[in-house]
PDB file of N, CA, C and O in Angstrom, chain B, residues numbered from 101:
ATOM      1  N   MET B 101      16.694  21.837  -5.408  1.00  0.00           N
ATOM      2  CA  MET B 101      16.170  20.585  -4.908  1.00  0.00           C
ATOM      3  C   MET B 101      15.402  20.779  -3.599  1.00  0.00           C
ATOM      4  O   MET B 101      14.453  20.038  -3.344  1.00  0.00           O
ATOM      5  N   ALA B 102      15.767  21.718  -2.787  1.00  0.00           N
ATOM      6  CA  ALA B 102      15.101  21.930  -1.510  1.00  0.00           C
ATOM      7  C   ALA B 102      13.654  22.360  -1.675  1.00  0.00           C
ATOM      8  O   ALA B 102      12.854  22.179  -0.758  1.00  0.00           O
ATOM      9  N   ASP B 103      13.299  22.925  -2.822  1.00  0.00           N
ATOM     10  CA  ASP B 103      11.941  23.408  -3.035  1.00  0.00           C
ATOM     11  C   ASP B 103      11.016  22.368  -3.646  1.00  0.00           C
ATOM     12  O   ASP B 103       9.832  22.645  -3.838  1.00  0.00           O
ATOM     13  N   GLU B 104      11.520  21.185  -3.955  1.00  0.00           N
ATOM     14  CA  GLU B 104      10.696  20.145  -4.556  1.00  0.00           C
ATOM     15  C   GLU B 104       9.717  19.576  -3.535  1.00  0.00           C
ATOM     16  O   GLU B 104      10.080  19.339  -2.382  1.00  0.00           O
ATOM     17  N   ASP B 105       8.471  19.357  -3.963  1.00  0.00           N
ATOM     18  CA  ASP B 105       7.485  18.720  -3.101  1.00  0.00           C
ATOM     19  C   ASP B 105       7.773  17.235  -3.012  1.00  0.00           C
ATOM     20  O   ASP B 105       8.400  16.651  -3.897  1.00  0.00           O
ATOM     21  N   PHE B 106       7.312  16.644  -1.947  1.00  0.00           N
ATOM     22  CA  PHE B 106       7.466  15.212  -1.709  1.00  0.00           C
ATOM     23  C   PHE B 106       6.084  14.672  -1.372  1.00  0.00           C
ATOM     24  O   PHE B 106       5.376  15.246  -0.544  1.00  0.00           O
ATOM     25  N   THR B 107       5.701  13.587  -2.001  1.00  0.00           N
ATOM     26  CA  THR B 107       4.374  13.025  -1.809  1.00  0.00           C
ATOM     27  C   THR B 107       4.455  11.728  -1.026  1.00  0.00           C
ATOM     28  O   THR B 107       5.282  10.860  -1.303  1.00  0.00           O
ATOM     29  N   ILE B 108       3.570  11.619  -0.038  1.00  0.00           N
ATOM     30  CA  ILE B 108       3.420  10.382   0.728  1.00  0.00           C
ATOM     31  C   ILE B 108       1.993   9.915   0.521  1.00  0.00           C
ATOM     32  O   ILE B 108       1.054  10.690   0.702  1.00  0.00           O
ATOM     33  N   LYS B 109       1.821   8.666   0.148  1.00  0.00           N
ATOM     34  CA  LYS B 109       0.480   8.125  -0.049  1.00  0.00           C
ATOM     35  C   LYS B 109       0.115   7.245   1.139  1.00  0.00           C
ATOM     36  O   LYS B 109       0.895   6.401   1.580  1.00  0.00           O
ATOM     37  N   LEU B 110      -1.088   7.467   1.641  1.00  0.00           N
ATOM     38  CA  LEU B 110      -1.628   6.672   2.738  1.00  0.00           C
ATOM     39  C   LEU B 110      -2.985   6.135   2.313  1.00  0.00           C
ATOM     40  O   LEU B 110      -3.679   6.743   1.498  1.00  0.00           O
ATOM     41  N   THR B 111      -3.351   5.002   2.868  1.00  0.00           N
ATOM     42  CA  THR B 111      -4.722   4.550   2.684  1.00  0.00           C
ATOM     43  C   THR B 111      -5.616   5.445   3.535  1.00  0.00           C
ATOM     44  O   THR B 111      -5.132   6.161   4.411  1.00  0.00           O
ATOM     45  N   ARG B 112      -6.908   5.404   3.278  1.00  0.00           N
ATOM     46  CA  ARG B 112      -7.848   6.201   4.073  1.00  0.00           C
ATOM     47  C   ARG B 112      -7.775   5.774   5.536  1.00  0.00           C
ATOM     48  O   ARG B 112      -7.803   6.623   6.427  1.00  0.00           O
ATOM     49  N   ASP B 113      -7.683   4.469   5.798  1.00  0.00           N
ATOM     50  CA  ASP B 113      -7.564   3.982   7.174  1.00  0.00           C
ATOM     51  C   ASP B 113      -6.298   4.528   7.838  1.00  0.00           C
ATOM     52  O   ASP B 113      -6.348   4.995   8.976  1.00  0.00           O
ATOM     53  N   GLN B 114      -5.172   4.472   7.138  1.00  0.00           N
ATOM     54  CA  GLN B 114      -3.927   4.998   7.695  1.00  0.00           C
ATOM     55  C   GLN B 114      -4.044   6.486   8.006  1.00  0.00           C
ATOM     56  O   GLN B 114      -3.612   6.949   9.062  1.00  0.00           O
ATOM     57  N   ALA B 115      -4.632   7.223   7.078  1.00  0.00           N
ATOM     58  CA  ALA B 115      -4.780   8.664   7.264  1.00  0.00           C
ATOM     59  C   ALA B 115      -5.671   8.973   8.462  1.00  0.00           C
ATOM     60  O   ALA B 115      -5.364   9.867   9.250  1.00  0.00           O
ATOM     61  N   LEU B 116      -6.764   8.243   8.603  1.00  0.00           N
ATOM     62  CA  LEU B 116      -7.701   8.479   9.701  1.00  0.00           C
ATOM     63  C   LEU B 116      -7.054   8.187  11.048  1.00  0.00           C
ATOM     64  O   LEU B 116      -7.186   8.973  11.986  1.00  0.00           O
ATOM     65  N   VAL B 117      -6.363   7.072  11.146  1.00  0.00           N
ATOM     66  CA  VAL B 117      -5.710   6.691  12.403  1.00  0.00           C
ATOM     67  C   VAL B 117      -4.569   7.660  12.727  1.00  0.00           C
ATOM     68  O   VAL B 117      -4.413   8.071  13.876  1.00  0.00           O
ATOM     69  N   LEU B 118      -3.788   8.018  11.734  1.00  0.00           N
ATOM     70  CA  LEU B 118      -2.691   8.966  11.965  1.00  0.00           C
ATOM     71  C   LEU B 118      -3.223  10.333  12.383  1.00  0.00           C
ATOM     72  O   LEU B 118      -2.680  10.956  13.294  1.00  0.00           O
ATOM     73  N   SER B 119      -4.271  10.798  11.731  1.00  0.00           N
ATOM     74  CA  SER B 119      -4.873  12.078  12.074  1.00  0.00           C
ATOM     75  C   SER B 119      -5.341  12.088  13.524  1.00  0.00           C
ATOM     76  O   SER B 119      -5.081  13.039  14.261  1.00  0.00           O
ATOM     77  N   ASP B 120      -6.025  11.037  13.926  1.00  0.00           N
ATOM     78  CA  ASP B 120      -6.511  10.946  15.304  1.00  0.00           C
ATOM     79  C   ASP B 120      -5.359  10.938  16.294  1.00  0.00           C
ATOM     80  O   ASP B 120      -5.397  11.629  17.311  1.00  0.00           O
ATOM     81  N   TRP B 121      -4.336  10.152  15.990  1.00  0.00           N
ATOM     82  CA  TRP B 121      -3.183  10.054  16.891  1.00  0.00           C
ATOM     83  C   TRP B 121      -2.478  11.401  17.011  1.00  0.00           C
ATOM     84  O   TRP B 121      -2.156  11.837  18.116  1.00  0.00           O
ATOM     85  N   LEU B 122      -2.237  12.060  15.882  1.00  0.00           N
ATOM     86  CA  LEU B 122      -1.581  13.371  15.928  1.00  0.00           C
ATOM     87  C   LEU B 122      -2.413  14.367  16.727  1.00  0.00           C
ATOM     88  O   LEU B 122      -1.867  15.155  17.500  1.00  0.00           O
ATOM     89  N   ASP B 123      -3.722  14.335  16.545  1.00  0.00           N
ATOM     90  CA  ASP B 123      -4.597  15.247  17.280  1.00  0.00           C
ATOM     91  C   ASP B 123      -4.494  15.019  18.786  1.00  0.00           C
ATOM     92  O   ASP B 123      -4.524  15.972  19.565  1.00  0.00           O
ATOM     93  N   ARG B 124      -4.372  13.761  19.192  1.00  0.00           N
ATOM     94  CA  ARG B 124      -4.282  13.454  20.623  1.00  0.00           C
ATOM     95  C   ARG B 124      -2.901  13.697  21.201  1.00  0.00           C
ATOM     96  O   ARG B 124      -2.783  14.051  22.374  1.00  0.00           O
ATOM     97  N   ILE B 125      -1.839  13.514  20.399  1.00  0.00           N
ATOM     98  CA  ILE B 125      -0.480  13.526  20.939  1.00  0.00           C
ATOM     99  C   ILE B 125       0.193  14.896  20.868  1.00  0.00           C
ATOM    100  O   ILE B 125       0.974  15.250  21.752  1.00  0.00           O
ATOM    101  N   ILE B 126      -0.109  15.675  19.812  1.00  0.00           N
ATOM    102  CA  ILE B 126       0.514  17.002  19.707  1.00  0.00           C
ATOM    103  C   ILE B 126      -0.023  17.867  20.839  1.00  0.00           C
ATOM    104  O   ILE B 126      -1.233  17.995  21.028  1.00  0.00           O
ATOM    105  N   GLY B 127       0.886  18.444  21.571  1.00  0.00           N
ATOM    106  CA  GLY B 127       0.501  19.280  22.705  1.00  0.00           C
ATOM    107  C   GLY B 127       0.708  18.603  24.047  1.00  0.00           C
ATOM    108  O   GLY B 127       0.625  19.251  25.090  1.00  0.00           O
ATOM    109  N   THR B 128       0.979  17.293  24.030  1.00  0.00           N
ATOM    110  CA  THR B 128       1.291  16.631  25.296  1.00  0.00           C
ATOM    111  C   THR B 128       2.751  16.907  25.632  1.00  0.00           C
ATOM    112  O   THR B 128       3.582  17.062  24.736  1.00  0.00           O
ATOM    113  N   SER B 129       3.055  16.967  26.901  1.00  0.00           N
ATOM    114  CA  SER B 129       4.421  17.320  27.296  1.00  0.00           C
ATOM    115  C   SER B 129       5.442  16.292  26.813  1.00  0.00           C
ATOM    116  O   SER B 129       6.538  16.667  26.397  1.00  0.00           O
ATOM    117  N   ALA B 130       5.104  15.007  26.861  1.00  0.00           N
ATOM    118  CA  ALA B 130       6.058  13.975  26.433  1.00  0.00           C
ATOM    119  C   ALA B 130       6.373  14.104  24.948  1.00  0.00           C
ATOM    120  O   ALA B 130       7.536  14.057  24.550  1.00  0.00           O
ATOM    121  N   PHE B 131       5.335  14.267  24.130  1.00  0.00           N
ATOM    122  CA  PHE B 131       5.544  14.374  22.690  1.00  0.00           C
ATOM    123  C   PHE B 131       6.272  15.668  22.346  1.00  0.00           C
ATOM    124  O   PHE B 131       7.248  15.660  21.596  1.00  0.00           O
ATOM    125  N   ASP B 132       5.797  16.769  22.894  1.00  0.00           N
ATOM    126  CA  ASP B 132       6.417  18.057  22.595  1.00  0.00           C
ATOM    127  C   ASP B 132       7.884  18.088  23.012  1.00  0.00           C
ATOM    128  O   ASP B 132       8.718  18.657  22.308  1.00  0.00           O
ATOM    129  N   SER B 133       8.200  17.483  24.146  1.00  0.00           N
ATOM    130  CA  SER B 133       9.602  17.415  24.582  1.00  0.00           C
ATOM    131  C   SER B 133      10.451  16.624  23.597  1.00  0.00           C
ATOM    132  O   SER B 133      11.583  17.002  23.296  1.00  0.00           O
ATOM    133  N   LEU B 134       9.901  15.533  23.101  1.00  0.00           N
ATOM    134  CA  LEU B 134      10.620  14.726  22.121  1.00  0.00           C
ATOM    135  C   LEU B 134      10.858  15.517  20.845  1.00  0.00           C
ATOM    136  O   LEU B 134      11.977  15.545  20.333  1.00  0.00           O
ATOM    137  N   ILE B 135       9.829  16.153  20.331  1.00  0.00           N
ATOM    138  CA  ILE B 135       9.956  16.913  19.087  1.00  0.00           C
ATOM    139  C   ILE B 135      10.856  18.124  19.278  1.00  0.00           C
ATOM    140  O   ILE B 135      11.587  18.503  18.363  1.00  0.00           O
ATOM    141  N   ASN B 136      10.810  18.724  20.440  1.00  0.00           N
ATOM    142  CA  ASN B 136      11.643  19.907  20.689  1.00  0.00           C
ATOM    143  C   ASN B 136      13.136  19.583  20.693  1.00  0.00           C
ATOM    144  O   ASN B 136      13.963  20.494  20.688  1.00  0.00           O
ATOM    145  N   GLN B 137      13.489  18.305  20.702  1.00  0.00           N
ATOM    146  CA  GLN B 137      14.888  17.919  20.540  1.00  0.00           C
ATOM    147  C   GLN B 137      15.350  18.181  19.113  1.00  0.00           C
ATOM    148  O   GLN B 137      16.547  18.312  18.858  1.00  0.00           O
ATOM    149  N   GLU B 138      14.401  18.258  18.183  1.00  0.00           N
ATOM    150  CA  GLU B 138      14.671  18.588  16.777  1.00  0.00           C
ATOM    151  C   GLU B 138      13.532  19.487  16.299  1.00  0.00           C
ATOM    152  O   GLU B 138      12.638  19.025  15.590  1.00  0.00           O
ATOM    153  N   PRO B 139      13.557  20.765  16.680  1.00  0.00           N
ATOM    154  CA  PRO B 139      12.433  21.669  16.421  1.00  0.00           C
ATOM    155  C   PRO B 139      12.025  21.796  14.961  1.00  0.00           C
ATOM    156  O   PRO B 139      10.872  22.129  14.688  1.00  0.00           O
ATOM    157  N   ALA B 140      12.909  21.548  14.021  1.00  0.00           N
ATOM    158  CA  ALA B 140      12.544  21.648  12.605  1.00  0.00           C
ATOM    159  C   ALA B 140      11.478  20.626  12.226  1.00  0.00           C
ATOM    160  O   ALA B 140      10.804  20.793  11.209  1.00  0.00           O
ATOM    161  N   VAL B 141      11.313  19.580  13.018  1.00  0.00           N
ATOM    162  CA  VAL B 141      10.322  18.550  12.737  1.00  0.00           C
ATOM    163  C   VAL B 141       8.905  19.100  12.887  1.00  0.00           C
ATOM    164  O   VAL B 141       7.962  18.533  12.335  1.00  0.00           O
ATOM    165  N   TRP B 142       8.746  20.197  13.630  1.00  0.00           N
ATOM    166  CA  TRP B 142       7.414  20.788  13.756  1.00  0.00           C
ATOM    167  C   TRP B 142       6.842  21.162  12.385  1.00  0.00           C
ATOM    168  O   TRP B 142       5.642  21.019  12.153  1.00  0.00           O
ATOM    169  N   SER B 143       7.684  21.632  11.493  1.00  0.00           N
ATOM    170  CA  SER B 143       7.203  22.059  10.176  1.00  0.00           C
ATOM    171  C   SER B 143       6.506  20.925   9.425  1.00  0.00           C
ATOM    172  O   SER B 143       5.358  21.104   9.017  1.00  0.00           O
ATOM    173  N   PRO B 144       7.137  19.771   9.223  1.00  0.00           N
ATOM    174  CA  PRO B 144       6.418  18.699   8.522  1.00  0.00           C
ATOM    175  C   PRO B 144       5.250  18.137   9.328  1.00  0.00           C
ATOM    176  O   PRO B 144       4.243  17.728   8.750  1.00  0.00           O
ATOM    177  N   LEU B 145       5.371  18.110  10.654  1.00  0.00           N
ATOM    178  CA  LEU B 145       4.257  17.607  11.452  1.00  0.00           C
ATOM    179  C   LEU B 145       3.015  18.468  11.293  1.00  0.00           C
ATOM    180  O   LEU B 145       1.912  17.949  11.118  1.00  0.00           O
ATOM    181  N   TYR B 146       3.191  19.780  11.355  1.00  0.00           N
ATOM    182  CA  TYR B 146       2.055  20.680  11.165  1.00  0.00           C
ATOM    183  C   TYR B 146       1.481  20.546   9.754  1.00  0.00           C
ATOM    184  O   TYR B 146       0.265  20.603   9.575  1.00  0.00           O
ATOM    185  N   MET B 147       2.335  20.369   8.765  1.00  0.00           N
ATOM    186  CA  MET B 147       1.871  20.213   7.384  1.00  0.00           C
ATOM    187  C   MET B 147       1.050  18.932   7.239  1.00  0.00           C
ATOM    188  O   MET B 147      -0.018  18.944   6.629  1.00  0.00           O
ATOM    189  N   ILE B 148       1.547  17.835   7.798  1.00  0.00           N
ATOM    190  CA  ILE B 148       0.840  16.556   7.720  1.00  0.00           C
ATOM    191  C   ILE B 148      -0.484  16.633   8.467  1.00  0.00           C
ATOM    192  O   ILE B 148      -1.521  16.238   7.934  1.00  0.00           O
ATOM    193  N   ALA B 149      -0.457  17.140   9.698  1.00  0.00           N
ATOM    194  CA  ALA B 149      -1.681  17.227  10.499  1.00  0.00           C
ATOM    195  C   ALA B 149      -2.717  18.121   9.822  1.00  0.00           C
ATOM    196  O   ALA B 149      -3.900  17.781   9.783  1.00  0.00           O
ATOM    197  N   GLY B 150      -2.286  19.242   9.297  1.00  0.00           N
ATOM    198  CA  GLY B 150      -3.210  20.152   8.628  1.00  0.00           C
ATOM    199  C   GLY B 150      -3.796  19.561   7.366  1.00  0.00           C
ATOM    200  O   GLY B 150      -4.986  19.723   7.096  1.00  0.00           O
ATOM    201  N   THR B 151      -2.975  18.877   6.591  1.00  0.00           N
ATOM    202  CA  THR B 151      -3.457  18.239   5.364  1.00  0.00           C
ATOM    203  C   THR B 151      -4.479  17.158   5.689  1.00  0.00           C
ATOM    204  O   THR B 151      -5.505  17.047   5.018  1.00  0.00           O
ATOM    205  N   LEU B 152      -4.202  16.366   6.711  1.00  0.00           N
ATOM    206  CA  LEU B 152      -5.146  15.323   7.108  1.00  0.00           C
ATOM    207  C   LEU B 152      -6.464  15.942   7.567  1.00  0.00           C
ATOM    208  O   LEU B 152      -7.537  15.480   7.178  1.00  0.00           O
ATOM    209  N   ASP B 153      -6.387  16.981   8.388  1.00  0.00           N
ATOM    210  CA  ASP B 153      -7.610  17.625   8.892  1.00  0.00           C
ATOM    211  C   ASP B 153      -8.466  18.193   7.758  1.00  0.00           C
ATOM    212  O   ASP B 153      -9.694  18.136   7.816  1.00  0.00           O
ATOM    213  N   ARG B 154      -7.826  18.730   6.745  1.00  0.00           N
ATOM    214  CA  ARG B 154      -8.567  19.310   5.619  1.00  0.00           C
ATOM    215  C   ARG B 154      -9.109  18.239   4.669  1.00  0.00           C
ATOM    216  O   ARG B 154     -10.073  18.487   3.945  1.00  0.00           O
ATOM    217  N   SER B 155      -8.506  17.068   4.666  1.00  0.00           N
ATOM    218  CA  SER B 155      -8.842  16.043   3.686  1.00  0.00           C
ATOM    219  C   SER B 155      -9.819  14.987   4.182  1.00  0.00           C
ATOM    220  O   SER B 155     -10.477  14.327   3.378  1.00  0.00           O
ATOM    221  N   LEU B 156      -9.917  14.823   5.471  1.00  0.00           N
ATOM    222  CA  LEU B 156     -10.722  13.739   6.029  1.00  0.00           C
ATOM    223  C   LEU B 156     -12.087  14.243   6.505  1.00  0.00           C
ATOM    224  O   LEU B 156     -12.207  14.805   7.593  1.00  0.00           O
ATOM    225  N   VAL B 157     -13.090  14.038   5.693  1.00  0.00           N
ATOM    226  CA  VAL B 157     -14.440  14.450   6.085  1.00  0.00           C
ATOM    227  C   VAL B 157     -14.956  13.594   7.248  1.00  0.00           C
ATOM    228  O   VAL B 157     -15.856  14.013   7.976  1.00  0.00           O
ATOM    229  N   GLU B 158     -14.397  12.419   7.419  1.00  0.00           N
ATOM    230  CA  GLU B 158     -14.849  11.503   8.471  1.00  0.00           C
ATOM    231  C   GLU B 158     -14.734  12.105   9.866  1.00  0.00           C
ATOM    232  O   GLU B 158     -15.521  11.769  10.751  1.00  0.00           O
ATOM    233  N   ILE B 159     -13.757  12.995  10.073  1.00  0.00           N
ATOM    234  CA  ILE B 159     -13.550  13.537  11.419  1.00  0.00           C
ATOM    235  C   ILE B 159     -14.728  14.399  11.874  1.00  0.00           C
ATOM    236  O   ILE B 159     -14.845  14.711  13.058  1.00  0.00           O
ATOM    237  N   PHE B 160     -15.597  14.783  10.942  1.00  0.00           N
ATOM    238  CA  PHE B 160     -16.756  15.603  11.280  1.00  0.00           C
ATOM    239  C   PHE B 160     -18.064  14.811  11.271  1.00  0.00           C
ATOM    240  O   PHE B 160     -19.136  15.376  11.488  1.00  0.00           O
ATOM    241  N   MET B 161     -17.978  13.529  11.026  1.00  0.00           N
ATOM    242  CA  MET B 161     -19.178  12.704  10.938  1.00  0.00           C
ATOM    243  C   MET B 161     -19.598  12.210  12.327  1.00  0.00           C
ATOM    244  O   MET B 161     -18.749  11.983  13.190  1.00  0.00           O
ATOM    245  N   PRO B 162     -20.902  12.044  12.541  1.00  0.00           N
ATOM    246  CA  PRO B 162     -21.381  11.610  13.851  1.00  0.00           C
ATOM    247  C   PRO B 162     -20.890  10.212  14.244  1.00  0.00           C
ATOM    248  O   PRO B 162     -20.800   9.912  15.434  1.00  0.00           O
ATOM    249  N   ASP B 163     -20.574   9.363  13.280  1.00  0.00           N
ATOM    250  CA  ASP B 163     -20.092   8.011  13.587  1.00  0.00           C
ATOM    251  C   ASP B 163     -18.566   7.922  13.496  1.00  0.00           C
ATOM    252  O   ASP B 163     -18.013   6.861  13.205  1.00  0.00           O
ATOM    253  N   TYR B 164     -17.898   9.045  13.748  1.00  0.00           N
ATOM    254  CA  TYR B 164     -16.435   9.107  13.666  1.00  0.00           C
ATOM    255  C   TYR B 164     -15.775   8.033  14.524  1.00  0.00           C
ATOM    256  O   TYR B 164     -14.888   7.325  14.048  1.00  0.00           O
ATOM    257  N   ALA B 165     -16.191   7.904  15.770  1.00  0.00           N
ATOM    258  CA  ALA B 165     -15.557   6.938  16.676  1.00  0.00           C
ATOM    259  C   ALA B 165     -15.652   5.518  16.129  1.00  0.00           C
ATOM    260  O   ALA B 165     -14.698   4.745  16.221  1.00  0.00           O
ATOM    261  N   GLU B 166     -16.796   5.184  15.565  1.00  0.00           N
ATOM    262  CA  GLU B 166     -16.973   3.847  14.995  1.00  0.00           C
ATOM    263  C   GLU B 166     -16.079   3.658  13.761  1.00  0.00           C
ATOM    264  O   GLU B 166     -15.441   2.618  13.600  1.00  0.00           O
ATOM    265  N   ARG B 167     -16.045   4.669  12.904  1.00  0.00           N
ATOM    266  CA  ARG B 167     -15.188   4.599  11.717  1.00  0.00           C
ATOM    267  C   ARG B 167     -13.722   4.450  12.112  1.00  0.00           C
ATOM    268  O   ARG B 167     -12.987   3.664  11.513  1.00  0.00           O
ATOM    269  N   LEU B 168     -13.304   5.202  13.116  1.00  0.00           N
ATOM    270  CA  LEU B 168     -11.923   5.146  13.596  1.00  0.00           C
ATOM    271  C   LEU B 168     -11.622   3.753  14.156  1.00  0.00           C
ATOM    272  O   LEU B 168     -10.571   3.179  13.868  1.00  0.00           O
ATOM    273  N   HIS B 169     -12.532   3.223  14.942  1.00  0.00           N
ATOM    274  CA  HIS B 169     -12.353   1.884  15.510  1.00  0.00           C
ATOM    275  C   HIS B 169     -12.158   0.845  14.405  1.00  0.00           C
ATOM    276  O   HIS B 169     -11.245   0.023  14.475  1.00  0.00           O
ATOM    277  N   HIS B 170     -13.008   0.886  13.400  1.00  0.00           N
ATOM    278  CA  HIS B 170     -12.915  -0.095  12.304  1.00  0.00           C
ATOM    279  C   HIS B 170     -11.630   0.102  11.494  1.00  0.00           C
ATOM    280  O   HIS B 170     -11.019  -0.868  11.047  1.00  0.00           O
ATOM    281  N   ALA B 171     -11.233   1.338  11.314  1.00  0.00           N
ATOM    282  CA  ALA B 171      -9.967   1.608  10.605  1.00  0.00           C
ATOM    283  C   ALA B 171      -8.798   1.026  11.392  1.00  0.00           C
ATOM    284  O   ALA B 171      -7.911   0.397  10.814  1.00  0.00           O
ATOM    285  N   ARG B 172      -8.792   1.234  12.703  1.00  0.00           N
ATOM    286  CA  ARG B 172      -7.725   0.669  13.550  1.00  0.00           C
ATOM    287  C   ARG B 172      -7.699  -0.850  13.444  1.00  0.00           C
ATOM    288  O   ARG B 172      -6.634  -1.448  13.290  1.00  0.00           O
ATOM    289  N   GLU B 173      -8.862  -1.466  13.525  1.00  0.00           N
ATOM    290  CA  GLU B 173      -8.941  -2.926  13.449  1.00  0.00           C
ATOM    291  C   GLU B 173      -8.398  -3.446  12.121  1.00  0.00           C
ATOM    292  O   GLU B 173      -7.646  -4.420  12.096  1.00  0.00           O
ATOM    293  N   ARG B 174      -8.775  -2.802  11.023  1.00  0.00           N
ATOM    294  CA  ARG B 174      -8.277  -3.235   9.712  1.00  0.00           C
ATOM    295  C   ARG B 174      -6.755  -3.090   9.626  1.00  0.00           C
ATOM    296  O   ARG B 174      -6.071  -3.963   9.093  1.00  0.00           O
ATOM    297  N   LEU B 175      -6.235  -1.982  10.154  1.00  0.00           N
ATOM    298  CA  LEU B 175      -4.775  -1.785  10.118  1.00  0.00           C
ATOM    299  C   LEU B 175      -4.071  -2.811  10.991  1.00  0.00           C
ATOM    300  O   LEU B 175      -3.043  -3.359  10.593  1.00  0.00           O
ATOM    301  N   LEU B 176      -4.607  -3.076  12.171  1.00  0.00           N
ATOM    302  CA  LEU B 176      -4.003  -4.091  13.034  1.00  0.00           C
ATOM    303  C   LEU B 176      -4.045  -5.460  12.373  1.00  0.00           C
ATOM    304  O   LEU B 176      -3.075  -6.214  12.444  1.00  0.00           O
ATOM    305  N   ASP B 177      -5.163  -5.785  11.730  1.00  0.00           N
ATOM    306  CA  ASP B 177      -5.255  -7.067  11.014  1.00  0.00           C
ATOM    307  C   ASP B 177      -4.200  -7.158   9.918  1.00  0.00           C
ATOM    308  O   ASP B 177      -3.613  -8.218   9.701  1.00  0.00           O
ATOM    309  N   SER B 178      -3.962  -6.046   9.229  1.00  0.00           N
ATOM    310  CA  SER B 178      -2.989  -6.064   8.131  1.00  0.00           C
ATOM    311  C   SER B 178      -1.553  -6.219   8.634  1.00  0.00           C
ATOM    312  O   SER B 178      -0.671  -6.633   7.882  1.00  0.00           O
ATOM    313  N   LEU B 179      -1.324  -5.890   9.893  1.00  0.00           N
ATOM    314  CA  LEU B 179       0.022  -6.018  10.461  1.00  0.00           C
ATOM    315  C   LEU B 179       0.331  -7.425  10.947  1.00  0.00           C
ATOM    316  O   LEU B 179       1.491  -7.749  11.203  1.00  0.00           O
ATOM    317  N   GLY B 180      -0.672  -8.249  11.075  1.00  0.00           N
ATOM    318  CA  GLY B 180      -0.459  -9.615  11.548  1.00  0.00           C
ATOM    319  C   GLY B 180       0.068  -9.630  12.970  1.00  0.00           C
ATOM    320  O   GLY B 180      -0.458  -8.933  13.838  1.00  0.00           O
ATOM    321  N   ASP B 181       1.095 -10.414  13.212  1.00  0.00           N
ATOM    322  CA  ASP B 181       1.642 -10.560  14.546  1.00  0.00           C
ATOM    323  C   ASP B 181       2.259  -9.280  15.107  1.00  0.00           C
ATOM    324  O   ASP B 181       2.369  -9.123  16.323  1.00  0.00           O
ATOM    325  N   VAL B 182       2.653  -8.383  14.239  1.00  0.00           N
ATOM    326  CA  VAL B 182       3.283  -7.127  14.677  1.00  0.00           C
ATOM    327  C   VAL B 182       2.270  -6.245  15.390  1.00  0.00           C
ATOM    328  O   VAL B 182       2.611  -5.571  16.362  1.00  0.00           O
ATOM    329  N   GLY B 183       1.024  -6.244  14.916  1.00  0.00           N
ATOM    330  CA  GLY B 183       0.033  -5.308  15.408  1.00  0.00           C
ATOM    331  C   GLY B 183      -0.687  -5.710  16.674  1.00  0.00           C
ATOM    332  O   GLY B 183      -1.216  -4.852  17.380  1.00  0.00           O
ATOM    333  N   ARG B 184      -0.718  -6.975  16.972  1.00  0.00           N
ATOM    334  CA  ARG B 184      -1.474  -7.431  18.124  1.00  0.00           C
ATOM    335  C   ARG B 184      -0.603  -8.330  19.005  1.00  0.00           C
ATOM    336  O   ARG B 184       0.270  -9.043  18.510  1.00  0.00           O
ATOM    337  N   PRO B 185      -0.850  -8.286  20.300  1.00  0.00           N
ATOM    338  CA  PRO B 185      -0.091  -9.198  21.169  1.00  0.00           C
ATOM    339  C   PRO B 185      -0.525 -10.634  20.895  1.00  0.00           C
ATOM    340  O   PRO B 185      -1.665 -10.879  20.502  1.00  0.00           O
ATOM    341  N   PRO B 186       0.387 -11.579  21.102  1.00  0.00           N
ATOM    342  CA  PRO B 186       0.026 -12.991  20.868  1.00  0.00           C
ATOM    343  C   PRO B 186      -1.074 -13.411  21.848  1.00  0.00           C
ATOM    344  O   PRO B 186      -1.127 -12.910  22.971  1.00  0.00           O
ATOM    345  N   PRO B 187      -1.942 -14.315  21.431  1.00  0.00           N
ATOM    346  CA  PRO B 187      -3.012 -14.777  22.333  1.00  0.00           C
ATOM    347  C   PRO B 187      -2.410 -15.530  23.523  1.00  0.00           C
ATOM    348  O   PRO B 187      -1.403 -16.229  23.408  1.00  0.00           O
ATOM    349  N   GLU B 188      -3.063 -15.356  24.648  1.00  0.00           N
ATOM    350  CA  GLU B 188      -2.614 -16.080  25.856  1.00  0.00           C
ATOM    351  C   GLU B 188      -2.983 -17.550  25.733  1.00  0.00           C
ATOM    352  O   GLU B 188      -4.038 -17.901  25.206  1.00  0.00           O
ATOM    353  N   GLN B 189      -2.093 -18.403  26.231  1.00  0.00           N
ATOM    354  CA  GLN B 189      -2.351 -19.845  26.161  1.00  0.00           C
ATOM    355  C   GLN B 189      -2.423 -20.448  27.508  1.00  0.00           C
ATOM    356  O   GLN B 189      -2.634 -21.654  27.635  1.00  0.00           O
TER     357      GLN B 189
END
């Protein structure tokens, strides 16, 4: 059972946002310290980050920042109240 693969499905927007976040956060002292509390987690993190990097052609496109922005906005919209702070009144 330990050798069985496990599949996680993400939308393209989810994959793009997660890829960007992992790229920015891996290597920071706060994140690395957290993960180093359970070093075995590095294995799946590297697998996920590498798979995203190989699969997302968008990260090499000149309009990457715009695509990422729109992906974030769509994901935040899909979260409703969870994703955005309530409007000030």
